Amino acid sequence: MNILLIGSGGREHALAWKIAASPLVERLYCAPGNAGIARECELVAIDPGDHAAVIGFCRSHKVDLVVVGPEGPMGAGLVDDLAVAGIKAFGARRAAAQLETSKGFTKDLCREYGIPTASYERFSAAAPAKAYVRSQGAPIVVKADGLAAGKGVVVAQTLAEAESAIDMMFGGGLGEAGAEVVIEEFLAGEEASFFALCDGETAIPLVSAQDHKRAFDGDQGPNTGGMGAYSPVPAMTAAVERRAMDDFVLPTVAAMKAKGMPFTGVLYLGLMITATGPKLIEYNVRFGDPECQVLMLRLTSDLVPALLASADGQLRNFDLRWSSDTALTVVMAANGYPGRYDKGSAIAGLDAAAQVEGVEIFHAGTATQDGRIVATGGRVLNICALGKNVAEAQARAYAAVDRIQWPDGFCRRDIGWRAVERARAP
Ligand code: AMP
Ligand code: GLY
């Protein structure tokens, strides 16, 4: 069969790598892709926002399945438009993508269906929001309803901080995304992510991963899209994973079906593991980036039948196999990220780095220029490794990082620290 993958990040390189390994795949295309994805398949210069162009390409190239990586095209209705054109797609439809695109929608769904999450209220004006904050006290969390590129959440330690976040959001500081604000209870605990594949009717578990959102070592510095991840997460015990399915994924799939917006694709649970059990921080409607990279390294089954089963409503009784090894990825980003950064700097040593045992390198913001790999984005490379435990995976990933010459980039040196500390504890 022929597959078109949509996206250009490290997540899509990992998906391309895994899809290309499937014996079911004849031709794999990616739009728009990056320099790493170009090694796995043919890049196509179409804009995923131009649905007519995507449909035209699928028809002319006999594409049997479109795999949508990022949430943007799902929120824009690409999966819906492909369905109307009779083209099968893996991912969420526009209405179902609200689980990610509207925090208010998800919070209301949790309340209606008893899905554990922080208590909250929704506001469309500053005065009642501030009155609520004063009645609840700090710490408290202020969130813009819409997508705000990671800047929409303020974990306020004091009432003054909370009130100034409310003023910033209603003052238009985040544009449309801040027209409505959700204020919620502060949750203390360890954050972890869990993933499930859904087909509109039912769901099967994937595995857990832990992201590292802050830019610098020791979880310091600004929030980013994710500076590294590993899987499995020791805090996500078998019991917590069962609760993730029983208390979150399955009720959500049933609720979305009941609402007439069946959820298909990957459901990403951002969980806080609190003293009283896991609580939902957020849903996303896609694989995490960089979490997808570590999931694909651990997946021993063919991914393609699972993507098809999700698109076809055939996940019941479907089974996936995972390596019990630990996978870990270190993100290399351009100096300055997540703020301003330069583009165009050259990267060397990738081939030597890829020789380290257990290592796989996935590209994010890269392009090929005059035969050299150059950086074209904020997050640029994912240096991934499998190991028999987290310490080995970490050592291998950093051994590979140390073979890369890129003075204009940086990475965290402590990816996996929670699991490493836990493994060392007596
Ligand atoms: P979100 O965009 O909803 O994932 O939030 C971004 C980050 O803010 C999360 O990864 C958490 O670290 C933090 N956060 C969000 N909601 C809460 C909460 N209710 N309590 C504590 N931390 C939170
Ligand atoms: N790494 C966080 C995310 O994909 O949302």
PDB file of C-alpha atoms in Angstrom, residues 12-206:
ATOM      1  CA  GLU A  12       7.123  12.430  12.036  1.00  0.00           C
ATOM      2  CA  HIS A  13      10.674  11.203  11.424  1.00  0.00           C
ATOM      3  CA  ALA A  14      10.092   8.477  14.022  1.00  0.00           C
ATOM      4  CA  LEU A  15       6.754   7.599  12.411  1.00  0.00           C
ATOM      5  CA  ALA A  16       8.332   7.569   8.943  1.00  0.00           C
ATOM      6  CA  TRP A  17      11.135   5.300  10.173  1.00  0.00           C
ATOM      7  CA  LYS A  18       8.640   2.855  11.675  1.00  0.00           C
ATOM      8  CA  ILE A  19       6.190   2.979   8.748  1.00  0.00           C
ATOM      9  CA  ALA A  20       9.002   2.519   6.215  1.00  0.00           C
ATOM     10  CA  ALA A  21      10.006  -0.674   8.035  1.00  0.00           C
ATOM     11  CA  SER A  22       6.597  -2.238   7.403  1.00  0.00           C
ATOM     12  CA  PRO A  23       6.474  -4.966   4.751  1.00  0.00           C
ATOM     13  CA  LEU A  24       2.960  -3.729   3.898  1.00  0.00           C
ATOM     14  CA  VAL A  25       4.248  -0.430   2.532  1.00  0.00           C
ATOM     15  CA  GLU A  26       5.092  -0.018  -1.108  1.00  0.00           C
ATOM     16  CA  ARG A  27       5.503   3.777  -1.335  1.00  0.00           C
ATOM     17  CA  LEU A  28       5.810   6.225   1.556  1.00  0.00           C
ATOM     18  CA  TYR A  29       5.553   9.997   1.014  1.00  0.00           C
ATOM     19  CA  CYS A  30       5.832  12.845   3.505  1.00  0.00           C
ATOM     20  CA  ALA A  31       4.632  16.444   3.267  1.00  0.00           C
ATOM     21  CA  PRO A  32       6.520  18.571   3.980  1.00  0.00           C
ATOM     22  CA  GLY A  33       9.119  16.473   5.894  1.00  0.00           C
ATOM     23  CA  ASN A  34      12.729  17.338   6.777  1.00  0.00           C
ATOM     24  CA  ALA A  35      16.267  16.218   5.882  1.00  0.00           C
ATOM     25  CA  GLY A  36      16.042  13.087   8.050  1.00  0.00           C
ATOM     26  CA  ILE A  37      12.630  12.038   6.766  1.00  0.00           C
ATOM     27  CA  ALA A  38      14.030  12.392   3.229  1.00  0.00           C
ATOM     28  CA  ARG A  39      16.186   9.329   3.983  1.00  0.00           C
ATOM     29  CA  GLU A  40      13.118   7.224   4.741  1.00  0.00           C
ATOM     30  CA  CYS A  41      10.838   8.291   1.918  1.00  0.00           C
ATOM     31  CA  GLU A  42      10.011  10.786  -0.806  1.00  0.00           C
ATOM     32  CA  LEU A  43       9.261  14.352   0.312  1.00  0.00           C
ATOM     33  CA  VAL A  44       6.328  16.101  -1.303  1.00  0.00           C
ATOM     34  CA  ALA A  45       6.154  19.883  -1.577  1.00  0.00           C
ATOM     35  CA  ILE A  46       2.489  20.329  -0.754  1.00  0.00           C
ATOM     36  CA  ASP A  47       1.088  22.517   1.999  1.00  0.00           C
ATOM     37  CA  PRO A  48      -0.931  20.344   4.425  1.00  0.00           C
ATOM     38  CA  GLY A  49      -3.213  23.352   4.927  1.00  0.00           C
ATOM     39  CA  ASP A  50      -4.275  23.076   1.268  1.00  0.00           C
ATOM     40  CA  HIS A  51      -6.712  20.178   1.589  1.00  0.00           C
ATOM     41  CA  ALA A  52      -7.551  20.144  -2.107  1.00  0.00           C
ATOM     42  CA  ALA A  53      -3.853  19.736  -2.926  1.00  0.00           C
ATOM     43  CA  VAL A  54      -3.501  16.875  -0.407  1.00  0.00           C
ATOM     44  CA  ILE A  55      -6.563  15.136  -1.873  1.00  0.00           C
ATOM     45  CA  GLY A  56      -5.252  15.681  -5.403  1.00  0.00           C
ATOM     46  CA  PHE A  57      -1.899  14.147  -4.480  1.00  0.00           C
ATOM     47  CA  CYS A  58      -3.584  11.155  -2.830  1.00  0.00           C
ATOM     48  CA  ARG A  59      -5.614  10.515  -5.981  1.00  0.00           C
ATOM     49  CA  SER A  60      -2.735  10.912  -8.420  1.00  0.00           C
ATOM     50  CA  HIS A  61      -0.377   8.760  -6.323  1.00  0.00           C
ATOM     51  CA  LYS A  62      -2.910   6.118  -5.240  1.00  0.00           C
ATOM     52  CA  VAL A  63      -2.443   6.836  -1.543  1.00  0.00           C
ATOM     53  CA  ASP A  64      -4.303   4.280   0.593  1.00  0.00           C
ATOM     54  CA  LEU A  65      -3.754   5.913   3.978  1.00  0.00           C
ATOM     55  CA  VAL A  66      -2.873   9.414   5.184  1.00  0.00           C
ATOM     56  CA  VAL A  67      -1.175   9.546   8.600  1.00  0.00           C
ATOM     57  CA  VAL A  68      -1.537  12.959  10.234  1.00  0.00           C
ATOM     58  CA  GLY A  69       1.192  13.762  12.777  1.00  0.00           C
ATOM     59  CA  PRO A  70       0.451  17.214  14.250  1.00  0.00           C
ATOM     60  CA  GLU A  71      -2.768  18.575  15.792  1.00  0.00           C
ATOM     61  CA  GLY A  72      -2.922  21.636  13.511  1.00  0.00           C
ATOM     62  CA  PRO A  73      -4.200  19.805  10.407  1.00  0.00           C
ATOM     63  CA  MET A  74      -6.626  17.767  12.558  1.00  0.00           C
ATOM     64  CA  GLY A  75      -8.097  20.950  14.077  1.00  0.00           C
ATOM     65  CA  ALA A  76      -8.339  22.343  10.532  1.00  0.00           C
ATOM     66  CA  GLY A  77     -10.463  19.378   9.455  1.00  0.00           C
ATOM     67  CA  LEU A  78      -8.010  17.551   7.191  1.00  0.00           C
ATOM     68  CA  VAL A  79      -9.209  14.106   8.337  1.00  0.00           C
ATOM     69  CA  ASP A  80     -12.845  15.172   7.729  1.00  0.00           C
ATOM     70  CA  ASP A  81     -12.114  16.487   4.247  1.00  0.00           C
ATOM     71  CA  LEU A  82     -10.165  13.348   3.321  1.00  0.00           C
ATOM     72  CA  ALA A  83     -13.092  11.200   4.509  1.00  0.00           C
ATOM     73  CA  VAL A  84     -15.503  13.155   2.311  1.00  0.00           C
ATOM     74  CA  ALA A  85     -13.131  12.496  -0.606  1.00  0.00           C
ATOM     75  CA  GLY A  86     -13.162   8.784   0.244  1.00  0.00           C
ATOM     76  CA  ILE A  87      -9.543   8.724   1.465  1.00  0.00           C
ATOM     77  CA  LYS A  88      -8.680   6.879   4.649  1.00  0.00           C
ATOM     78  CA  ALA A  89      -6.800   8.843   7.294  1.00  0.00           C
ATOM     79  CA  PHE A  90      -5.257   8.161  10.686  1.00  0.00           C
ATOM     80  CA  GLY A  91      -5.920  10.970  13.164  1.00  0.00           C
ATOM     81  CA  ALA A  92      -8.740  12.880  14.820  1.00  0.00           C
ATOM     82  CA  ARG A  93     -11.550  14.671  13.061  1.00  0.00           C
ATOM     83  CA  ARG A  94     -12.087  18.365  13.705  1.00  0.00           C
ATOM     84  CA  ALA A  95     -14.854  17.988  16.316  1.00  0.00           C
ATOM     85  CA  ALA A  96     -12.935  15.299  18.204  1.00  0.00           C
ATOM     86  CA  ALA A  97      -9.758  17.397  18.119  1.00  0.00           C
ATOM     87  CA  GLN A  98     -11.471  19.769  20.563  1.00  0.00           C
ATOM     88  CA  LEU A  99     -10.096  17.480  23.255  1.00  0.00           C
ATOM     89  CA  GLU A 100      -6.832  19.291  22.551  1.00  0.00           C
ATOM     90  CA  THR A 101      -7.921  22.580  21.006  1.00  0.00           C
ATOM     91  CA  SER A 102     -10.333  23.613  23.803  1.00  0.00           C
ATOM     92  CA  LYS A 103      -9.400  23.196  27.452  1.00  0.00           C
ATOM     93  CA  GLY A 104     -12.941  24.239  28.447  1.00  0.00           C
ATOM     94  CA  PHE A 105     -14.464  21.476  26.292  1.00  0.00           C
ATOM     95  CA  THR A 106     -12.237  18.859  27.932  1.00  0.00           C
ATOM     96  CA  LYS A 107     -12.852  20.127  31.463  1.00  0.00           C
ATOM     97  CA  ASP A 108     -16.633  20.050  30.923  1.00  0.00           C
ATOM     98  CA  LEU A 109     -16.388  16.527  29.514  1.00  0.00           C
ATOM     99  CA  CYS A 110     -14.402  15.418  32.580  1.00  0.00           C
ATOM    100  CA  ARG A 111     -17.022  16.921  34.883  1.00  0.00           C
ATOM    101  CA  GLU A 112     -19.913  15.347  32.985  1.00  0.00           C
ATOM    102  CA  TYR A 113     -18.351  11.873  32.863  1.00  0.00           C
ATOM    103  CA  GLY A 114     -16.527  11.806  36.209  1.00  0.00           C
ATOM    104  CA  ILE A 115     -13.003  11.744  34.736  1.00  0.00           C
ATOM    105  CA  PRO A 116     -10.524  12.704  37.489  1.00  0.00           C
ATOM    106  CA  THR A 117      -9.053  16.168  36.942  1.00  0.00           C
ATOM    107  CA  ALA A 118      -8.309  19.372  38.873  1.00  0.00           C
ATOM    108  CA  SER A 119     -11.437  21.236  40.029  1.00  0.00           C
ATOM    109  CA  TYR A 120     -12.032  24.326  37.900  1.00  0.00           C
ATOM    110  CA  GLU A 121     -14.299  27.096  36.644  1.00  0.00           C
ATOM    111  CA  ARG A 122     -14.514  28.797  33.216  1.00  0.00           C
ATOM    112  CA  PHE A 123     -14.601  32.590  32.829  1.00  0.00           C
ATOM    113  CA  SER A 124     -15.119  35.090  30.039  1.00  0.00           C
ATOM    114  CA  ALA A 125     -14.365  38.248  32.044  1.00  0.00           C
ATOM    115  CA  ALA A 126     -11.602  39.312  34.432  1.00  0.00           C
ATOM    116  CA  ALA A 127     -13.633  40.451  37.482  1.00  0.00           C
ATOM    117  CA  PRO A 128     -15.385  37.148  38.257  1.00  0.00           C
ATOM    118  CA  ALA A 129     -12.166  35.251  37.462  1.00  0.00           C
ATOM    119  CA  LYS A 130     -10.271  37.313  40.049  1.00  0.00           C
ATOM    120  CA  ALA A 131     -13.044  36.897  42.611  1.00  0.00           C
ATOM    121  CA  TYR A 132     -12.840  33.124  42.113  1.00  0.00           C
ATOM    122  CA  VAL A 133      -9.050  33.120  42.463  1.00  0.00           C
ATOM    123  CA  ARG A 134      -9.349  35.086  45.731  1.00  0.00           C
ATOM    124  CA  SER A 135     -11.921  32.621  47.042  1.00  0.00           C
ATOM    125  CA  GLN A 136      -9.647  29.658  46.228  1.00  0.00           C
ATOM    126  CA  GLY A 137      -6.219  31.005  47.249  1.00  0.00           C
ATOM    127  CA  ALA A 138      -2.768  30.226  45.774  1.00  0.00           C
ATOM    128  CA  PRO A 139      -1.080  28.238  44.334  1.00  0.00           C
ATOM    129  CA  ILE A 140      -3.602  28.146  41.517  1.00  0.00           C
ATOM    130  CA  VAL A 141      -3.424  27.606  37.749  1.00  0.00           C
ATOM    131  CA  VAL A 142      -4.659  30.076  35.096  1.00  0.00           C
ATOM    132  CA  LYS A 143      -5.120  28.715  31.559  1.00  0.00           C
ATOM    133  CA  ALA A 144      -6.166  30.296  28.286  1.00  0.00           C
ATOM    134  CA  ASP A 145      -8.929  28.217  26.702  1.00  0.00           C
ATOM    135  CA  GLY A 146      -7.428  27.971  23.207  1.00  0.00           C
ATOM    136  CA  LEU A 147      -4.091  26.866  21.792  1.00  0.00           C
ATOM    137  CA  ALA A 148      -1.388  29.354  22.801  1.00  0.00           C
ATOM    138  CA  ALA A 149       1.864  27.701  21.726  1.00  0.00           C
ATOM    139  CA  GLY A 150       2.765  26.592  25.246  1.00  0.00           C
ATOM    140  CA  LYS A 151       2.344  30.078  26.741  1.00  0.00           C
ATOM    141  CA  GLY A 152      -1.275  29.645  27.774  1.00  0.00           C
ATOM    142  CA  VAL A 153      -0.698  28.161  31.227  1.00  0.00           C
ATOM    143  CA  VAL A 154       0.433  30.104  34.282  1.00  0.00           C
ATOM    144  CA  VAL A 155       1.061  28.119  37.454  1.00  0.00           C
ATOM    145  CA  ALA A 156       0.655  31.018  39.902  1.00  0.00           C
ATOM    146  CA  GLN A 157       2.356  30.708  43.271  1.00  0.00           C
ATOM    147  CA  THR A 158       0.673  33.872  44.615  1.00  0.00           C
ATOM    148  CA  LEU A 159      -2.691  35.633  44.175  1.00  0.00           C
ATOM    149  CA  ALA A 160      -0.908  38.632  42.626  1.00  0.00           C
ATOM    150  CA  GLU A 161       0.650  36.367  39.973  1.00  0.00           C
ATOM    151  CA  ALA A 162      -2.731  34.791  39.248  1.00  0.00           C
ATOM    152  CA  GLU A 163      -4.432  38.182  38.914  1.00  0.00           C
ATOM    153  CA  SER A 164      -1.781  39.517  36.568  1.00  0.00           C
ATOM    154  CA  ALA A 165      -2.108  36.364  34.409  1.00  0.00           C
ATOM    155  CA  ILE A 166      -5.875  36.981  34.251  1.00  0.00           C
ATOM    156  CA  ASP A 167      -5.278  40.606  33.197  1.00  0.00           C
ATOM    157  CA  MET A 168      -2.727  39.506  30.578  1.00  0.00           C
ATOM    158  CA  MET A 169      -5.097  36.935  29.028  1.00  0.00           C
ATOM    159  CA  PHE A 170      -8.249  39.090  29.030  1.00  0.00           C
ATOM    160  CA  GLY A 171      -6.113  42.045  27.936  1.00  0.00           C
ATOM    161  CA  GLY A 172      -5.459  40.194  24.673  1.00  0.00           C
ATOM    162  CA  GLY A 173      -1.905  39.090  25.559  1.00  0.00           C
ATOM    163  CA  LEU A 174      -2.519  35.726  23.870  1.00  0.00           C
ATOM    164  CA  GLY A 175      -4.956  36.915  21.204  1.00  0.00           C
ATOM    165  CA  GLU A 176      -8.104  34.880  20.639  1.00  0.00           C
ATOM    166  CA  ALA A 177      -6.818  31.956  22.730  1.00  0.00           C
ATOM    167  CA  GLY A 178      -7.299  34.073  25.891  1.00  0.00           C
ATOM    168  CA  ALA A 179     -10.868  35.211  25.234  1.00  0.00           C
ATOM    169  CA  GLU A 180     -11.950  32.508  27.660  1.00  0.00           C
ATOM    170  CA  VAL A 181      -9.975  31.427  30.704  1.00  0.00           C
ATOM    171  CA  VAL A 182     -10.056  28.253  32.808  1.00  0.00           C
ATOM    172  CA  ILE A 183      -8.933  28.531  36.414  1.00  0.00           C
ATOM    173  CA  GLU A 184      -8.074  25.299  38.130  1.00  0.00           C
ATOM    174  CA  GLU A 185      -6.795  23.710  41.280  1.00  0.00           C
ATOM    175  CA  PHE A 186      -3.014  23.259  41.568  1.00  0.00           C
ATOM    176  CA  LEU A 187      -2.079  19.560  41.475  1.00  0.00           C
ATOM    177  CA  ALA A 188       1.085  18.340  43.199  1.00  0.00           C
ATOM    178  CA  GLY A 189       2.824  15.167  42.020  1.00  0.00           C
ATOM    179  CA  GLU A 190       4.920  13.654  39.208  1.00  0.00           C
ATOM    180  CA  GLU A 191       3.848  14.321  35.631  1.00  0.00           C
ATOM    181  CA  ALA A 192       3.781  11.496  33.100  1.00  0.00           C
ATOM    182  CA  SER A 193       2.165  10.837  29.748  1.00  0.00           C
ATOM    183  CA  PHE A 194       0.242   7.824  28.595  1.00  0.00           C
ATOM    184  CA  PHE A 195      -0.914   7.032  25.083  1.00  0.00           C
ATOM    185  CA  ALA A 196      -3.774   4.987  23.653  1.00  0.00           C
ATOM    186  CA  LEU A 197      -4.921   4.162  20.123  1.00  0.00           C
ATOM    187  CA  CYS A 198      -8.618   4.790  19.548  1.00  0.00           C
ATOM    188  CA  ASP A 199     -10.985   3.803  16.740  1.00  0.00           C
ATOM    189  CA  GLY A 200     -14.155   5.699  17.674  1.00  0.00           C
ATOM    190  CA  GLU A 201     -15.610   2.708  19.534  1.00  0.00           C
ATOM    191  CA  THR A 202     -12.829   1.388  21.680  1.00  0.00           C
ATOM    192  CA  ALA A 203      -9.160   1.855  22.505  1.00  0.00           C
ATOM    193  CA  ILE A 204      -5.998  -0.131  23.171  1.00  0.00           C
ATOM    194  CA  PRO A 205      -3.161   0.986  25.421  1.00  0.00           C
ATOM    195  CA  LEU A 206       0.192   2.037  24.050  1.00  0.00           C
TER     196      LEU A 206
END
